[in-house]
Coordinates of C-alpha atoms and ligand atoms in Angstrom, one line a residue:
X37 CA 30.6 31.5 -0.7
X38 CA 32.3 28.8 1.6
X39 CA 35.5 28.9 -0.2
X40 CA 37.8 32.1 0.2
X41 CA 38.8 32.8 -2.8
X42 CA 35.4 33.0 -4.2
X43 CA 33.8 36.9 -4.6
X44 CA 31.0 35.7 -3.1
X45 CA 33.0 34.3 0.3
X46 CA 31.3 36.3 3.1
X47 CA 28.4 37.2 1.5
X48 CA 25.3 36.9 3.0
X49 CA 23.1 33.6 2.0
X50 CA 19.1 32.6 2.4
X51 CA 18.5 28.7 2.5
X52 CA 14.9 28.4 2.7
X53 CA 12.2 24.5 2.1
X54 CA 9.3 25.0 1.2
X55 CA 6.8 21.9 1.6
X56 CA 4.3 21.4 -1.6
X57 CA 1.6 18.3 -1.6
X58 CA -1.6 18.2 -4.0
X59 CA -1.7 22.2 -5.1
X60 CA -0.6 23.4 -1.6
X61 CA 2.4 24.7 0.6
X62 CA 3.8 26.1 3.3
X63 CA 7.3 27.2 3.9
X64 CA 8.9 24.7 6.6
X65 CA 12.1 25.8 7.2
X66 CA 14.2 29.7 6.3
X67 CA 17.2 30.1 7.3
X68 CA 18.8 33.8 7.2
X69 CA 23.1 33.5 6.8
X70 CA 23.6 37.5 7.5
X71 CA 22.0 36.4 11.8
X72 CA 23.4 32.4 11.0
X73 CA 19.5 32.0 12.4
X74 CA 16.1 30.0 11.8
X75 CA 13.5 31.7 11.3
X76 CA 10.4 31.0 13.7
X77 CA 8.2 28.1 12.1
X78 CA 5.4 26.1 12.7
X79 CA 7.7 23.3 11.4
X80 CA 7.4 21.0 14.1
X81 CA 10.9 18.8 14.0
X82 CA 12.4 20.2 11.0
X83 CA 16.1 22.0 11.1
X84 CA 19.4 21.8 9.4
X85 CA 22.6 20.6 10.8
X86 CA 24.2 23.9 11.4
X87 CA 28.2 22.5 11.4
X88 CA 27.4 20.9 7.8
X89 CA 26.0 24.2 6.6
X90 CA 28.9 26.1 8.1
X91 CA 32.0 23.4 7.1
X92 CA 30.0 21.7 3.7
X93 CA 27.4 24.2 3.0
X94 CA 25.4 21.1 2.9
X95 CA 21.6 22.8 3.8
X96 CA 19.6 19.1 3.9
X97 CA 16.8 19.4 5.5
X98 CA 16.4 16.6 8.7
X99 CA 13.2 15.8 9.4
X100 CA 12.6 14.4 13.2
X101 CA 9.7 11.3 12.9
X102 CA 9.1 11.0 10.1
X103 CA 5.7 9.8 9.5
X104 CA 3.2 9.1 6.2
X105 CA 2.0 12.8 6.5
X106 CA 5.4 14.2 5.2
X107 CA 5.1 12.6 2.2
X108 CA 5.4 15.5 -0.6
X109 CA 7.8 17.2 -2.2
X110 CA 9.5 19.9 -1.0
X111 CA 11.5 22.3 -2.2
X112 CA 14.8 24.1 -1.1
X113 CA 15.8 27.2 -1.9
X114 CA 18.7 29.3 -1.5
X115 CA 19.8 32.7 -2.4
X116 CA 22.8 34.3 -2.7
X117 CA 23.0 38.5 -4.0
X118 CA 22.3 38.1 -7.7
X119 CA 21.6 34.3 -7.5
X120 CA 19.0 31.9 -7.2
X121 CA 19.1 28.1 -7.0
X122 CA 16.8 25.5 -6.6
X123 CA 16.0 22.3 -6.5
X124 CA 12.6 19.8 -5.9
X125 CA 12.4 16.4 -5.0
X126 CA 9.5 14.0 -4.1
X127 CA 9.6 12.3 -0.3
X128 CA 7.5 9.5 -0.4
X129 CA 6.9 8.1 3.4
X130 CA 6.5 3.6 3.4
X131 CA 4.6 2.3 6.5
X132 CA 3.7 -1.8 6.2
X133 CA -0.2 -2.1 7.5
X134 CA -1.1 -3.0 11.2
X135 CA -2.9 -6.2 11.0
X136 CA -6.1 -7.5 13.2
X137 CA -8.9 -10.5 12.7
X138 CA -12.0 -9.8 14.0
X139 CA -13.9 -11.5 16.0
X140 CA -10.3 -12.3 17.9
X141 CA -11.3 -15.5 18.7
X142 CA -13.3 -17.9 16.4
X143 CA -16.8 -19.7 17.9
X144 CA -16.3 -23.0 17.7
X145 CA -17.0 -24.6 14.5
X146 CA -19.7 -27.5 13.2
X147 CA -18.3 -29.2 10.2
X148 CA -21.1 -27.9 7.5
X149 CA -21.2 -24.2 9.3
X150 CA -20.2 -21.3 7.7
X151 CA -17.8 -18.8 9.1
X152 CA -16.5 -15.7 8.1
X153 CA -13.6 -13.6 9.5
X154 CA -12.9 -10.4 8.8
X155 CA -9.2 -8.8 8.6
X156 CA -7.8 -4.9 8.8
X157 CA -5.2 -3.7 7.4
X158 CA -4.4 0.0 9.2
X159 CA -2.2 2.4 8.8
X160 CA -0.3 1.7 5.3
X161 CA 0.8 4.0 3.1
X162 CA 0.9 3.8 0.5
X163 CA -1.3 2.1 -1.7
X164 CA -2.0 -1.2 -2.3
X165 CA -1.9 -3.7 -0.4
X166 CA -2.7 -7.7 -1.3
X167 CA -4.1 -10.0 0.9
X168 CA -4.3 -13.5 0.7
X169 CA -5.3 -16.5 3.3
X170 CA -3.5 -19.4 4.9
X171 CA -5.2 -22.1 7.3
X172 CA -2.6 -24.9 8.8
X173 CA -3.8 -27.8 9.9
X174 CA -2.8 -30.4 13.1
X175 CA -0.5 -32.3 10.3
X176 CA 1.0 -29.3 9.7
X177 CA -0.1 -28.6 6.3
X178 CA -0.8 -24.8 4.6
X179 CA -3.4 -24.1 2.5
X180 CA -4.5 -21.0 1.1
X181 CA -7.9 -19.8 0.7
X182 CA -9.0 -17.9 -2.0
X183 CA -12.7 -17.5 -0.6
X184 CA -12.5 -14.1 0.5
X185 CA -13.3 -10.2 -0.9
X186 CA -11.7 -7.2 -0.4
X187 CA -13.8 -3.5 1.0
X188 CA -12.3 -0.4 -0.8
X189 CA -9.6 1.2 1.0
X190 CA -10.3 4.4 3.3
X191 CA -8.0 7.2 4.5
X192 CA -7.9 8.1 7.8
X193 CA -7.1 12.3 8.2
X194 CA -3.3 11.2 8.7
X195 CA -3.1 10.1 4.7
X196 CA -2.6 6.8 6.2
X197 CA -4.8 3.8 4.4
X198 CA -7.4 0.9 5.7
X199 CA -9.0 -1.9 4.4
X200 CA -11.0 -5.4 4.7
X201 CA -10.3 -9.1 4.2
X202 CA -13.6 -10.9 4.3
X203 CA -13.3 -14.7 4.3
X204 CA -15.7 -17.0 4.0
X205 CA -14.6 -20.7 5.3
X206 CA -17.3 -23.6 4.3
X207 CA -16.4 -26.3 6.8
X208 CA -18.2 -29.0 4.1
X209 CA -15.4 -27.9 1.4
X210 CA -12.4 -28.1 3.5
X211 CA -10.7 -30.7 5.2
X212 CA -9.9 -28.9 8.8
X213 CA -10.2 -32.1 10.5
X214 CA -10.5 -30.7 14.1
X215 CA -9.7 -27.0 13.0
X216 CA -6.1 -25.1 12.7
X217 CA -4.1 -22.2 12.1
X218 CA -6.2 -19.9 10.4
X219 CA -3.9 -16.7 8.8
X220 CA -4.5 -13.4 7.6
X221 CA -1.0 -12.0 5.6
X222 CA -0.8 -8.4 3.7
X223 CA 2.1 -8.3 1.6
X224 CA 3.0 -4.0 1.0
X225 CA 5.6 -2.6 -0.3
X226 CA 6.5 -1.2 3.4
X227 CA 6.6 -4.8 4.7
X228 CA 4.1 -7.9 5.5
X229 CA 2.6 -8.9 8.3
X230 CA 0.8 -11.3 9.5
X231 CA -1.9 -12.2 11.9
X232 CA -3.4 -15.6 13.2
X233 CA -6.5 -16.9 15.3
X234 CA -7.6 -20.7 16.2
X235 CA -10.7 -22.4 14.1
X236 CA -11.4 -25.1 16.6
X237 CA -13.7 -27.5 14.4
X238 CA -16.0 -29.9 16.6
X239 CA -18.1 -33.4 17.1
X240 CA -14.8 -34.4 14.6
X241 CA -14.5 -38.2 14.4
X242 CA -13.6 -40.3 17.8
X243 CA -12.6 -38.0 21.3
X244 CA -9.0 -36.8 20.8
X245 CA -6.8 -38.8 24.2
X246 CA -7.7 -35.6 26.1
X247 CA -11.5 -35.8 25.8
X248 CA -11.2 -39.3 27.4
X249 CA -8.8 -38.3 30.1
X250 CA -11.5 -35.7 31.0
X251 CA -14.1 -37.8 30.7
X252 CA -12.9 -40.9 33.1
X253 CA -12.4 -38.2 35.5
X254 CA -15.6 -36.7 35.6
X255 CA -16.6 -40.5 36.2
X256 CA -14.2 -40.6 38.8
X257 CA -15.9 -38.0 41.0
X258 CA -18.9 -38.8 40.4
X259 CA -18.8 -42.4 41.2
X260 CA -16.7 -41.0 44.6
X261 CA -19.8 -38.5 45.2
X262 CA -22.0 -41.4 44.5
X263 CA -20.5 -43.6 47.1
X264 CA -20.3 -40.3 49.9
X265 CA -23.5 -39.4 49.9
X266 CA -25.0 -43.2 49.9
X267 CA -22.0 -43.3 53.4
X268 CA -23.7 -40.9 55.1
X269 CA -27.2 -41.5 54.3
X270 CA -27.0 -45.4 55.4
X271 CA -25.0 -44.2 58.2
X272 CA -27.2 -41.9 59.6
X273 CA -29.9 -44.6 58.8
X274 CA -27.9 -47.4 61.1
X275 CA -27.6 -44.1 64.0
X276 CA -30.9 -43.9 64.2
X277 CA -31.6 -47.9 64.9
X278 CA -29.5 -48.2 66.9
X279 CA -31.2 -45.4 69.8
X280 CA -34.4 -46.7 68.2
X281 CA -32.9 -50.2 69.5
X282 CA -32.3 -49.1 72.9
X283 CA -35.1 -47.0 73.9
X284 CA -37.3 -50.3 73.1
X285 CA -34.7 -52.4 75.1
Ligands
LIG272 C1 24.4 16.4 3.7 O1 23.8 16.3 4.9 C2 23.4 15.1 4.7 C3 22.2 14.6 6.7 O2 23.2 14.7 7.2 C4 23.6 13.9 4.5 O3 22.9 12.6 4.5 C5 24.4 13.6 2.9 O4 24.7 13.0 3.9 C6 25.5 15.1 3.3 N1 25.8 15.3 1.5 C7 26.8 15.8 1.6 C8 27.1 15.6 0.3 O5 27.2 15.7 2.5

């Protein structure tokens, strides 16, 4: 119909895009070539490139800000006089997870204590997401931790999934020293995401330089305070004594 030598040249044609997901379908877009207009539909952000349609007969559907909700089957039908052509294609939108660690700040751990940490991956699609945990000590070496479990996944109204990994750290089994950086990793087809939290182990070996300096500081302040207090007492005491002396005289 775009070729002037074709018998269909100038004939009216129509384009229809339908969406289907799990047995339910709806009309997304309908174009009428006679009026060169789109019919009103409820679908937001769905359009055609009119220039490409007129010049090349390219009736591609353009979806703005495609989201996981747009995943499904799209059926394009072109109607010409005495002719109908149809093609279906599947669209899958991949969305990597957002991660959050609970608790977001870990309590100070005592060696021998067991610590529970949760990492929630949310807003991702499709399944699956693969969890792993790492800890990087003060020496800069990373260790993988495998003492974790993974909950079943949940699906939200927007068809994205969420899933949680629960890690249990037995500080007595790990040679953690003063602690380290704990990282939750979620590998997904849409991209791998990681998030970290600091783990501090207290009461481990000798105090650090910072601790020692703080202790010296505190000692100095205390010493100064005691000196000051004793000075005010003795000086006011001697003033009283002076007065007494004068009276007696
Ligand atoms: C048709 O248009 C779409 C969207 O602009 C573009 O991605 C595609 O490459 C075009 N196809 C052809 C055959 O020109």
